[in-house]
Coordinates of C-alpha atoms and ligand atoms in Angstrom, one line a residue:
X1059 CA 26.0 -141.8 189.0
X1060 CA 29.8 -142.4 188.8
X1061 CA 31.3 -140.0 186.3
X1062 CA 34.4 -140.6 184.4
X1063 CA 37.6 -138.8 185.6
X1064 CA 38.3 -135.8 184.1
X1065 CA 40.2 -136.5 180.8
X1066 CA 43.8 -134.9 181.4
X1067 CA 45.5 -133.2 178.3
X1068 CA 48.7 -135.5 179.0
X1069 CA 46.9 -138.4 178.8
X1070 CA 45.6 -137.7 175.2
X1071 CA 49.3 -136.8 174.3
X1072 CA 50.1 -140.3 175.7
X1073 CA 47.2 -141.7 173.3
X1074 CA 45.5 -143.4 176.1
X1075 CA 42.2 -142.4 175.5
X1076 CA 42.4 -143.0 171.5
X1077 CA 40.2 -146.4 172.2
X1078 CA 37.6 -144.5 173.6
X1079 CA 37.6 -141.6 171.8
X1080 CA 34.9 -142.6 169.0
X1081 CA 32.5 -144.2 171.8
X1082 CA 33.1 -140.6 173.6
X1083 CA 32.2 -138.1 170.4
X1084 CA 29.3 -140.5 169.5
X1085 CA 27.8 -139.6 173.2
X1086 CA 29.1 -136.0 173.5
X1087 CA 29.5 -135.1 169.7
X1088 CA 28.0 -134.8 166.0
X1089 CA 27.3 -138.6 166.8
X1090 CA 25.5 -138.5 163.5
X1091 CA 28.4 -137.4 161.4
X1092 CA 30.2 -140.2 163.6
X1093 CA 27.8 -142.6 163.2
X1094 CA 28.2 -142.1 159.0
X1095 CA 31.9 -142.2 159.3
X1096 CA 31.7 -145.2 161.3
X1097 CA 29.4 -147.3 158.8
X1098 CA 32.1 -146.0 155.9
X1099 CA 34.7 -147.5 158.2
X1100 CA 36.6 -144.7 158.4
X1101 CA 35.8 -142.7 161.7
X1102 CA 39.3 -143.2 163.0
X1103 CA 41.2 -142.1 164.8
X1104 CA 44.0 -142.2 162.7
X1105 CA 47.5 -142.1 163.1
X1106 CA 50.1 -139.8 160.7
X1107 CA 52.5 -142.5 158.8
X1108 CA 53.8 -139.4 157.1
X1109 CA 52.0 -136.2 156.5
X1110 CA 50.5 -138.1 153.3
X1111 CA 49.4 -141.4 154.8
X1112 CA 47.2 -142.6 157.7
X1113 CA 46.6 -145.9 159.6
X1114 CA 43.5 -146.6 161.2
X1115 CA 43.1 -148.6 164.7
X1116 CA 43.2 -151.4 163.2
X1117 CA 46.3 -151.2 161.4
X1118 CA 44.7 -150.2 157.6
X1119 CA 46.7 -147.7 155.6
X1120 CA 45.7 -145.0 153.8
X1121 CA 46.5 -142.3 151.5
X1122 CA 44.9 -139.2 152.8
X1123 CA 43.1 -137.4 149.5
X1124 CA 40.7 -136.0 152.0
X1125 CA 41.0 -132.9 154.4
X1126 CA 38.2 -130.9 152.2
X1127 CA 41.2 -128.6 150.3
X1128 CA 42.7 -127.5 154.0
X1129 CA 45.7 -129.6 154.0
X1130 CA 48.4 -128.3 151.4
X1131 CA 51.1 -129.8 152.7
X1132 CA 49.6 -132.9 154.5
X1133 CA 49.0 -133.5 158.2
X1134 CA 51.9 -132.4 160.1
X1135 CA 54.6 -130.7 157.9
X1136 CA 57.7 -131.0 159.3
X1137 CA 59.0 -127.8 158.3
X1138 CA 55.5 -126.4 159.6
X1139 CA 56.0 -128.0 162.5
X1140 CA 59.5 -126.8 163.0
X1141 CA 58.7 -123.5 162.7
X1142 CA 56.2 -123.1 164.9
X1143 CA 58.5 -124.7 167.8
X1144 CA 60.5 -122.2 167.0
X1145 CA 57.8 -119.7 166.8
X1146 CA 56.9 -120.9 170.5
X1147 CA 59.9 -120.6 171.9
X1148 CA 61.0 -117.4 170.5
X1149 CA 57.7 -115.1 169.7
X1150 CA 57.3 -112.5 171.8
X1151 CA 54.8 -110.5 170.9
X1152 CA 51.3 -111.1 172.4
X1153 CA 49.4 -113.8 170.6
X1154 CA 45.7 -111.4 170.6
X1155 CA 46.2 -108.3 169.0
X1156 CA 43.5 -106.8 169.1
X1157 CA 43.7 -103.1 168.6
X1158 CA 47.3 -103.1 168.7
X1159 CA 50.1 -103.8 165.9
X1160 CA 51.9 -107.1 165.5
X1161 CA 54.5 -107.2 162.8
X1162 CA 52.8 -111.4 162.1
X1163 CA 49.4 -110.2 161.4
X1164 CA 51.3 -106.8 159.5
X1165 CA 53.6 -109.2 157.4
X1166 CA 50.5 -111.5 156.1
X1167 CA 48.4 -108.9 155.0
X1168 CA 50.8 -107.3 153.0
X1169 CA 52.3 -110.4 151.5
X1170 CA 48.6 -111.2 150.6
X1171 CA 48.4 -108.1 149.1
X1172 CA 51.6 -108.2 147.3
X1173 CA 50.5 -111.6 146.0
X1174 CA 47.0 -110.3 144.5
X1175 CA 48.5 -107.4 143.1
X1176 CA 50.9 -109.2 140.9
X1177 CA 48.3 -110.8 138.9
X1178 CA 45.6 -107.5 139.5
X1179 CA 47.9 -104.2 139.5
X1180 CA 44.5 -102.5 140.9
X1181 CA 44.5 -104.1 144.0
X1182 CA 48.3 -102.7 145.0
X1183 CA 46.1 -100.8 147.9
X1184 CA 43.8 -103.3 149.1
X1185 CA 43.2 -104.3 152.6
X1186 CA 42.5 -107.6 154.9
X1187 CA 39.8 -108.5 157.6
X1188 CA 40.7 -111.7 158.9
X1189 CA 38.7 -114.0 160.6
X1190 CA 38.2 -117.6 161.5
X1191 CA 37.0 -120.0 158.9
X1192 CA 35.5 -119.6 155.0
X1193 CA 32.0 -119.1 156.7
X1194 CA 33.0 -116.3 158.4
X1195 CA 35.3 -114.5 155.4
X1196 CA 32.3 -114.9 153.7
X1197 CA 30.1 -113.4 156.0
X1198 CA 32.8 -110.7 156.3
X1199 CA 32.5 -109.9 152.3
X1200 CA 28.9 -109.6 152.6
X1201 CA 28.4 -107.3 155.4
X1202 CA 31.5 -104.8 153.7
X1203 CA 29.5 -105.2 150.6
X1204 CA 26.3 -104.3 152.1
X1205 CA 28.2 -101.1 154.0
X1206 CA 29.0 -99.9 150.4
X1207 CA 25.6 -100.4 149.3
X1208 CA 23.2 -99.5 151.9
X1209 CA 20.3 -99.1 150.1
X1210 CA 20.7 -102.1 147.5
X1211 CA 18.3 -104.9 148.7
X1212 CA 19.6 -108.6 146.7
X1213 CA 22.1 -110.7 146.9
X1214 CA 23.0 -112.9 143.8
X1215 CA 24.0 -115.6 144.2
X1216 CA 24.3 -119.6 142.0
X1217 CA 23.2 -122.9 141.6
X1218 CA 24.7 -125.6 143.4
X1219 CA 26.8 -123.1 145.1
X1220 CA 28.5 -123.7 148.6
X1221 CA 29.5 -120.5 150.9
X1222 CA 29.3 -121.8 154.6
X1223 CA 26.4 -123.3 157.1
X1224 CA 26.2 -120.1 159.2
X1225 CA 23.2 -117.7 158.3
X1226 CA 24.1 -116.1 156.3
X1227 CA 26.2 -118.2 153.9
X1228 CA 23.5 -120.3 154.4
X1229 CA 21.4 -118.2 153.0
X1230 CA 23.7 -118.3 149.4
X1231 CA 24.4 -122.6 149.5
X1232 CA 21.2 -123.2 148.0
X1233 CA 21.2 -127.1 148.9
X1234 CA 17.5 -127.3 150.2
X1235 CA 18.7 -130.4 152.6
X1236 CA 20.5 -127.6 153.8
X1237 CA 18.6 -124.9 154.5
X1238 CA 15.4 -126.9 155.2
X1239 CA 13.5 -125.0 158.2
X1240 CA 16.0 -121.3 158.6
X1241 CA 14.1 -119.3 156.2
X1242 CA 13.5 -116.4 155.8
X1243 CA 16.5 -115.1 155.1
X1244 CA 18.3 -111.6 156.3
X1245 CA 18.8 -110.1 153.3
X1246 CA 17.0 -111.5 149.9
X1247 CA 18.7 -113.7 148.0
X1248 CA 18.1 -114.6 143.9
X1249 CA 19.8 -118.0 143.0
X1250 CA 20.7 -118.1 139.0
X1251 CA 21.9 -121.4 136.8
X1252 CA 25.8 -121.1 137.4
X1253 CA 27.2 -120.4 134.0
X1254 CA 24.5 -118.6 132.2
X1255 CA 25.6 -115.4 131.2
X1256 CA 22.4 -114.2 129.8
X1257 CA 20.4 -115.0 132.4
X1258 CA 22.7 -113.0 134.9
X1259 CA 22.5 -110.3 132.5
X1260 CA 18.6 -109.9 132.2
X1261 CA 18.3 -110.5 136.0
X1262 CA 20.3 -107.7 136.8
X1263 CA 18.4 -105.6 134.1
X1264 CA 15.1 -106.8 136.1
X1265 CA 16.1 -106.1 139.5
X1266 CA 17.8 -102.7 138.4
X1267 CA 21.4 -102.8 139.1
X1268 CA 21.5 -100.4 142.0
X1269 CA 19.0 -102.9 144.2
X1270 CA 21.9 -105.4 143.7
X1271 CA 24.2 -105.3 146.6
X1272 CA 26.9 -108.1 145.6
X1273 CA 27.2 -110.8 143.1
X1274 CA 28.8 -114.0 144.9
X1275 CA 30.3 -116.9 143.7
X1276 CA 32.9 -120.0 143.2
X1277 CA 35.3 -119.9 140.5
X1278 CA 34.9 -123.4 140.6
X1279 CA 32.5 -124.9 142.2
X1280 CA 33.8 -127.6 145.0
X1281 CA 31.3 -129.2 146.7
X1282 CA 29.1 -128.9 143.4
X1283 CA 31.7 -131.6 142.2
X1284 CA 34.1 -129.4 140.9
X1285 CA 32.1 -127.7 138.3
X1286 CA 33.9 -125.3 136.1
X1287 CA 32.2 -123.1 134.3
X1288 CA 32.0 -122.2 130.4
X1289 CA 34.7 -120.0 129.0
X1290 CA 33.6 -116.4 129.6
X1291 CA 31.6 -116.9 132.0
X1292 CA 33.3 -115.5 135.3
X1293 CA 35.2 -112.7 132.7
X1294 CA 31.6 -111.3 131.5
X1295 CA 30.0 -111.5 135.1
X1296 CA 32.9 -109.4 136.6
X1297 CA 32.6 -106.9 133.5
X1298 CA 29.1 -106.2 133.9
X1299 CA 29.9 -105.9 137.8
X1300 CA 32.0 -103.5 136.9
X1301 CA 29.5 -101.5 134.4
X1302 CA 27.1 -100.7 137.2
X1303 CA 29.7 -100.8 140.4
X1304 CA 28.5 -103.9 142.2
X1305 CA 30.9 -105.5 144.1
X1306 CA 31.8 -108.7 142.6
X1307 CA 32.9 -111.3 145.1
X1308 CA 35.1 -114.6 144.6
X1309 CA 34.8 -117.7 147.2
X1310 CA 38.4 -118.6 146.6
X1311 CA 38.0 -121.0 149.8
X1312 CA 38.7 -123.9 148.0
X1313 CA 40.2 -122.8 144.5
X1314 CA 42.6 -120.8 146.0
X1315 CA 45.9 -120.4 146.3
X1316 CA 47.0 -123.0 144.1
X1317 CA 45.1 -126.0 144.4
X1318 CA 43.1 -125.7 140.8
X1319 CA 47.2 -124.8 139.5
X1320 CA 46.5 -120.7 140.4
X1321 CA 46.9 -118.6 143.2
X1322 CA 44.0 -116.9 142.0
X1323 CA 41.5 -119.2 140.2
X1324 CA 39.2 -116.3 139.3
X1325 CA 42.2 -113.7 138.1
X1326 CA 43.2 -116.9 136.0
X1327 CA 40.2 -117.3 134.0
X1328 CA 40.0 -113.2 133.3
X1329 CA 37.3 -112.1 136.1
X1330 CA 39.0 -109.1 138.6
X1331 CA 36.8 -109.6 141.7
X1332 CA 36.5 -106.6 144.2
X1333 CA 36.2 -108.8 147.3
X1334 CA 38.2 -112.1 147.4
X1335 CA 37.9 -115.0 150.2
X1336 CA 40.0 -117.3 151.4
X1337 CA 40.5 -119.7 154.2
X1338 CA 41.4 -123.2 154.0
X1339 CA 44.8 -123.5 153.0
X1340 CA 46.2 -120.5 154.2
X1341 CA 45.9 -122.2 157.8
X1342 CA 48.1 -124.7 156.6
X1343 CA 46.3 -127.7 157.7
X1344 CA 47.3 -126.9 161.4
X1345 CA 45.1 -124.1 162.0
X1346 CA 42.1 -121.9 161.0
X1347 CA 42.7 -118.8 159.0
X1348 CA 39.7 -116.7 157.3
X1349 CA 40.7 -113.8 154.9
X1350 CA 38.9 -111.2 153.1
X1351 CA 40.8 -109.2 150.7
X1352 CA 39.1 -106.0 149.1
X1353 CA 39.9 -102.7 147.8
X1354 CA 40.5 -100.3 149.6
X1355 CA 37.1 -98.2 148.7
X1356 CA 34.7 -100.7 150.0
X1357 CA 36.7 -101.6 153.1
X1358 CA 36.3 -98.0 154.1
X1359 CA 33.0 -97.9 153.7
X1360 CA 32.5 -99.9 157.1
X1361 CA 35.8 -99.7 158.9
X1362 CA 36.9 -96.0 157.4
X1363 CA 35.7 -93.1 159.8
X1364 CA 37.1 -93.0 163.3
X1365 CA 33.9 -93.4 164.7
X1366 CA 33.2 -96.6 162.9
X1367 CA 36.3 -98.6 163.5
X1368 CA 35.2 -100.9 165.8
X1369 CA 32.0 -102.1 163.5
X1370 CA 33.2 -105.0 162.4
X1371 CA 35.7 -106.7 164.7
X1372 CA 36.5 -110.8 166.5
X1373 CA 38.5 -112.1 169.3
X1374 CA 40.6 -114.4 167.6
X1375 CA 40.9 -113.1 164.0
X1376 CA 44.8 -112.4 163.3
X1377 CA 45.7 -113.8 166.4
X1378 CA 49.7 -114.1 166.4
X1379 CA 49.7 -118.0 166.0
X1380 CA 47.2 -117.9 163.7
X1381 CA 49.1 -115.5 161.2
X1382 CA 52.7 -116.5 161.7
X1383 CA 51.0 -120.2 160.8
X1384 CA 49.6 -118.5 157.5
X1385 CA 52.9 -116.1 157.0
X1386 CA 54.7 -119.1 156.5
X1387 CA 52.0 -121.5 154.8
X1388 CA 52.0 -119.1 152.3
X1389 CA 55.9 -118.8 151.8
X1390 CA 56.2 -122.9 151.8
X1391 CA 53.4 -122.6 149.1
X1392 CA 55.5 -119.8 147.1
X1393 CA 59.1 -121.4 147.4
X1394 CA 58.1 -124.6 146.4
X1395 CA 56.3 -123.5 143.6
X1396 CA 52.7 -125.5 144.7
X1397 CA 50.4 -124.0 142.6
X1398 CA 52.9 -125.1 139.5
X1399 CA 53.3 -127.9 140.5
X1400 CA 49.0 -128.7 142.0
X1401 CA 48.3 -127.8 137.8
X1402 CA 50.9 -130.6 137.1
X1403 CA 50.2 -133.1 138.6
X1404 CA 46.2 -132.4 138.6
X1405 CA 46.7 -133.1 134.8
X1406 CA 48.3 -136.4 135.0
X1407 CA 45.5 -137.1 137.6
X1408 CA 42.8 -135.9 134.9
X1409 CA 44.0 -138.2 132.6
X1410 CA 44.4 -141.2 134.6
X1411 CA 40.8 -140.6 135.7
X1412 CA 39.0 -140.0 132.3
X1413 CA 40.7 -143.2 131.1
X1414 CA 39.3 -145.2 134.0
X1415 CA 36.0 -143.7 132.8
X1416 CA 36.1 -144.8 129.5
X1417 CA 36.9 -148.3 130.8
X1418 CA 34.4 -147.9 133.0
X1419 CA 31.6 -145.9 131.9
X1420 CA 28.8 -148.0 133.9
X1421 CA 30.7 -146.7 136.8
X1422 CA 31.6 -143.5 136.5
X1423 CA 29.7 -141.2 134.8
X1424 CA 31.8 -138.2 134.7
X1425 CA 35.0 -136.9 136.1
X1426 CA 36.1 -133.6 136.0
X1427 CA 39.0 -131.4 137.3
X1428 CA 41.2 -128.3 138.0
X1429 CA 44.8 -128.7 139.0
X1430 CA 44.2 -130.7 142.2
X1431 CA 40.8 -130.4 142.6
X1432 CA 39.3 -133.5 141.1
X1433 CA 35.9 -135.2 141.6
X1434 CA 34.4 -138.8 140.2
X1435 CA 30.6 -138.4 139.6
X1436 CA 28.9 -142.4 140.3
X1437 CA 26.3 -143.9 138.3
X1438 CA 23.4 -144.5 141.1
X1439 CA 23.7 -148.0 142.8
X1440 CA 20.3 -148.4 141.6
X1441 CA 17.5 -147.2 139.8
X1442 CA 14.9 -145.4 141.7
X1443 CA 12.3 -147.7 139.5
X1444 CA 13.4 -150.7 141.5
X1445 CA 13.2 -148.3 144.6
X1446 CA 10.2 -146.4 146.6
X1447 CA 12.8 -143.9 147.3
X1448 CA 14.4 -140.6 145.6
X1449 CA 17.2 -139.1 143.5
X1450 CA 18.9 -137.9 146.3
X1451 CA 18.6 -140.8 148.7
X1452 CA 20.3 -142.9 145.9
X1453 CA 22.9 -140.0 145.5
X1454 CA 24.0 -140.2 149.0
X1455 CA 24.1 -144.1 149.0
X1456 CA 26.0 -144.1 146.1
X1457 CA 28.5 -141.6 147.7
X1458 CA 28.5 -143.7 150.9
X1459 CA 29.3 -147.1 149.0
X1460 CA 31.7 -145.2 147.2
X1461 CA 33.3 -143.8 149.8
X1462 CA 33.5 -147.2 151.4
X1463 CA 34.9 -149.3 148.6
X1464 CA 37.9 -146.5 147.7
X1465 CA 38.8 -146.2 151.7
X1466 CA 39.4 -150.1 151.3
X1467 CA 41.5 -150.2 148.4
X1468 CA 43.3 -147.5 150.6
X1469 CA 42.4 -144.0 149.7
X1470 CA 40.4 -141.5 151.7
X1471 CA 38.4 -139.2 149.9
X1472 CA 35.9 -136.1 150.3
X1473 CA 32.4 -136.4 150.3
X1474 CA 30.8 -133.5 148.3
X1475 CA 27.9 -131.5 150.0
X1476 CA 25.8 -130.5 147.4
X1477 CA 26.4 -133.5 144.9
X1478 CA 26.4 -136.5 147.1
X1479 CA 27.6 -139.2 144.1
X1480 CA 30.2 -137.1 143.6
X1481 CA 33.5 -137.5 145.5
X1482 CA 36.8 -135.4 145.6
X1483 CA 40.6 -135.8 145.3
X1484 CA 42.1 -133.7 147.0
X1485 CA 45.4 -134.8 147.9
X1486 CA 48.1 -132.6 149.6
X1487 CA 49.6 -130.3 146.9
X1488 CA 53.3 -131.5 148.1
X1489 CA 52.3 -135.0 148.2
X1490 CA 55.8 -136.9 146.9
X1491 CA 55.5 -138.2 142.6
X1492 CA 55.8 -142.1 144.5
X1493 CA 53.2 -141.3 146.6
X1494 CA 51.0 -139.3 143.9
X1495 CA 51.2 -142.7 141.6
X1496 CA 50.7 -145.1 144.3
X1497 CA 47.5 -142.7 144.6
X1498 CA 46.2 -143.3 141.4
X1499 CA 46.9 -146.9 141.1
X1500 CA 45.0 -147.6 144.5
X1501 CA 42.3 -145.7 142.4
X1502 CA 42.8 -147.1 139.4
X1503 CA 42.5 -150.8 141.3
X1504 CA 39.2 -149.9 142.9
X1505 CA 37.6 -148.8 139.7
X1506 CA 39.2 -151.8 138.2
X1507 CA 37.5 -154.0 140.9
X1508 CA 34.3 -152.5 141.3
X1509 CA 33.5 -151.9 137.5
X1510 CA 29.9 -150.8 137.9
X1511 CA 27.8 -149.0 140.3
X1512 CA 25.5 -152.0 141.2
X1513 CA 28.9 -153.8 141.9
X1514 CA 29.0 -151.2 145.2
X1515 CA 25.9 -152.5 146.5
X1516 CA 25.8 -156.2 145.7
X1517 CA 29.7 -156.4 147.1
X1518 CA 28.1 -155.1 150.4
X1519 CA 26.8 -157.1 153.3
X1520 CA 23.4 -157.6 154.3
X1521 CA 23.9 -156.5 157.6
X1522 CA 26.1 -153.2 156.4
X1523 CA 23.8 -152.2 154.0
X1524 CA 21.0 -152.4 156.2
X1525 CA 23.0 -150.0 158.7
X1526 CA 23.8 -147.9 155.5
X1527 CA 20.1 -148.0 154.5
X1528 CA 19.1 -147.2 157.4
X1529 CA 21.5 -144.2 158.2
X1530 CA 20.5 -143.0 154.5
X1531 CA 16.7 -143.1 155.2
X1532 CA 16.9 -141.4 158.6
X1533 CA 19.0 -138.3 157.3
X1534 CA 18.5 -138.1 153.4
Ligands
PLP2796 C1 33.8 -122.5 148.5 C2 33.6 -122.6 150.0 N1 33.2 -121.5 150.7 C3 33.0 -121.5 152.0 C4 33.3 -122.7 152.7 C5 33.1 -122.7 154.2 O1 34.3 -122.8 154.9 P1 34.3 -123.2 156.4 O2 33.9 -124.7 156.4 O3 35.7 -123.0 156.8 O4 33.4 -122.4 157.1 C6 33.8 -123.8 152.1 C7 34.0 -125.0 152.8 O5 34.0 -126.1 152.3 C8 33.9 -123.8 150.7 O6 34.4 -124.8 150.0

């Protein structure tokens, strides 16, 4: 058999393999993610018009309300982009640390630090594993809970919550489509309704607090479809945390750092977590960056004694690129005031949206939001009376269609894991005011067109729904 040539770097600079490049991943890659993309018509690749807008091969533009949370400034800053030229041409320290210092990797844990500490004075001596993705700071908080508390047995954990696809975040995004088939888990897990107070309260009373090794969860909830929940809620879980001296652990992946209009989503709404995690922002939309904050007290417990130091430990965690890249992420996010100006904007966004709902209501049936974490729940394209098929079969056709009808009145927008008729806007929290309104009215227009649910399907080919239908059935 003839094989291709082996693809050089320069020539995918040059963008000569860009026509081949879906036809490639669908042999060589998640071809089913690809395969969904491409029936959505938006698989790409796409070109950068500015860091806020893309254009497709065949010349469509977009606004880019996508990238899941993990582009705050866009695709391609320039000032991002500048520095790190400079950063490549200057840096001299070595780019894997490892057990030695660097002053990047130095400078971004105590700037993190620095930043908590403003808003929770008790966390002036807290410390910073970093790693490589949200999955992975998860994992991290988990494992330095579980050092502290030894002996303690379950892991709570909430409804609808999303923490990562490996193991052991697995094991705590109870979306059965997800963890169909990797059972049983590590360590035990107990899933409560996110929100209810009481029922956290009597659970731990049941399960004796001391058998509880860590209580995770969202702030808000993202790829629930931005669920925020009751007043009180996230304040009384962290007291009670603090009663019997279990760890208390925020997923700030996707609230934080200023997207829902706080640097600290959970500190905002009164709850003083012990362990905090971050990731997708803090990579700047160029890189991956995983960070676990926690106090000092249970950090020690696995990386305290000089024979356990190495316990817990990557490669490519606070590698020197990786940091410098998050150093100054974080200072573009601080000088320019994004988390200000993410709770802004994010309001003028919630209105516009719960007006098209009232005009709309046999489209959307709910929309909801935090700074610049917005979602629009769909009414179901059809009833599952007229259909031999389920809830969440509709759910994801619904997303699809709705996906697909917003991507051609030029917006591209997040699918949402655990609620599929439920999709995000997440635009870039510098995105320009011009850009922000064009946004909304390219929103406003598709709602405007569409009207109702149904509308999604019957405005649909034949033939497309068919390949839709038949993606849906095979995966749902
Ligand atoms: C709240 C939350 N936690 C964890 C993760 C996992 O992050 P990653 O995809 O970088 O592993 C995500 C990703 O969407 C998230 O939203």
């Amino acid at each position: 058999m003839m094989l291709d040539p082996f693809i050089r770097a320069d020539e995918v600079l040059d963008q000569k393999w860009d026509s081949r490049a879906l036809e490639l991943e669908l042999e060589h890659g998640n071809g089913g993610l690809l395969g969904l993309v491409s029936r959505v018509g938006s698989a790409g690749p796409f070109r950068t018009l500015s860091p806020w807008e893309l254009e497709d091969p065949g010349g469509h533009r977009t606004l880019n309300a996508s990238g899941y949370s993990a582009l705050p400034f866009g695709d391609g800053y320039p000032p991002l982009l500048e520095f790190v030229r400079s950063y490549l041409e200057k840096n001299r320290q070595i780019g894997l640390p490892q057990q030695s210092v660097t002053p990047w990797r130095a400078a971004l844990e105590t700037n993190l630090i620095r930043l908590l500490a403003q808003f929770a004075p008790s966390h002036a001596d807290s410390r910073v594993f970093f790693s490589n993705s949200g999955t992975e700071a998860v994992e991290g908080a988990i494992k330095f809970a579980k050092a502290a508390r030894p002996r303690a047995k379950h892991l709570i954990h909430f409804s609808k919550a999303y923490h990562g696809k490996t193991l052991l975040s697995l094991s705590l995004t109870p979306n059965p489509s997800l963890q169909r088939g990797f059972e049983p888990w590590l360590i035990p897990t107990v899933t409560l309704p996110f929100g209810d107070l009481e029922q956290f309260k009597s659970t731990l009373k049941k399960l004796g607090p001391d058998n509880v090794v860590c209580v995770l969860l969202e702030p808000i909830q993202g790829e629930a479809g931005v669920v925020i929940p009751p007043p009180g809620f996230l304040r009384g879980v962290g007291e009670l945390c603090g009663k019997y001296g279990i760890p208390s652990i925020a997923d700030e992946i996707q609230s934080g750092l200023g997207r829902t209009g706080h640097w600290f989503e959970s500190l905002a709404q009164g709850w003083e977590p012990d362990i905090i995690c971050l990731a997708k922002p803090l990579g700047g939309g160029l890189t991956a960056v995983g960070a676990t904050l926690m106090r000092d007290a249970i950090f020690k417990k696995l990386l305290g004694k000089t024979n356990d130091v190495k316990r817990h430990s990557n490669t490519f965690g606070g590698n020197s690129l990786a940091m410098a890249i998050g150093l100054k992420s974080l200072e573009i996010l601080r000088e320019q005031n994004l988390p200000e100006r993410s709770q802004r904007l994010g309001k003028v966004g919630l209105e516009r949206l719960l007006n098209m709902k009232e005009r709309h209501p046999e489209l959307l049936a709910e929309v909801r939001g935090a700074g610049l974490l917005l979602a629009m729940v769909f009414r179901p394209v059809v009833g599952t009376k007229w259909l031999p098929i389920g809830g969440q079969i509709v759910g994801e056709l619904t997303g699809l269609l709705a996906q697909r009808a917003f991507y051609q009145g030029g917006v591209q927008l997040n699918f949402t894991l655990n609620v599929a008729k439920a999709l995000r806007v997440t635009p870039a929290m510098n995105m320009p005011e011009e850009l922000f309104e064009e946004l909304l009215l390219k929103l406003e227009h598709t709602v405007e067109r569409t009207k109702t649910a149904g509308r999604l399907l019957t405005g649909t080919s034949r033939a497309e729904l068919l390949s839709l239908g038949e993606y849906v059935l095979k995966n749902g």
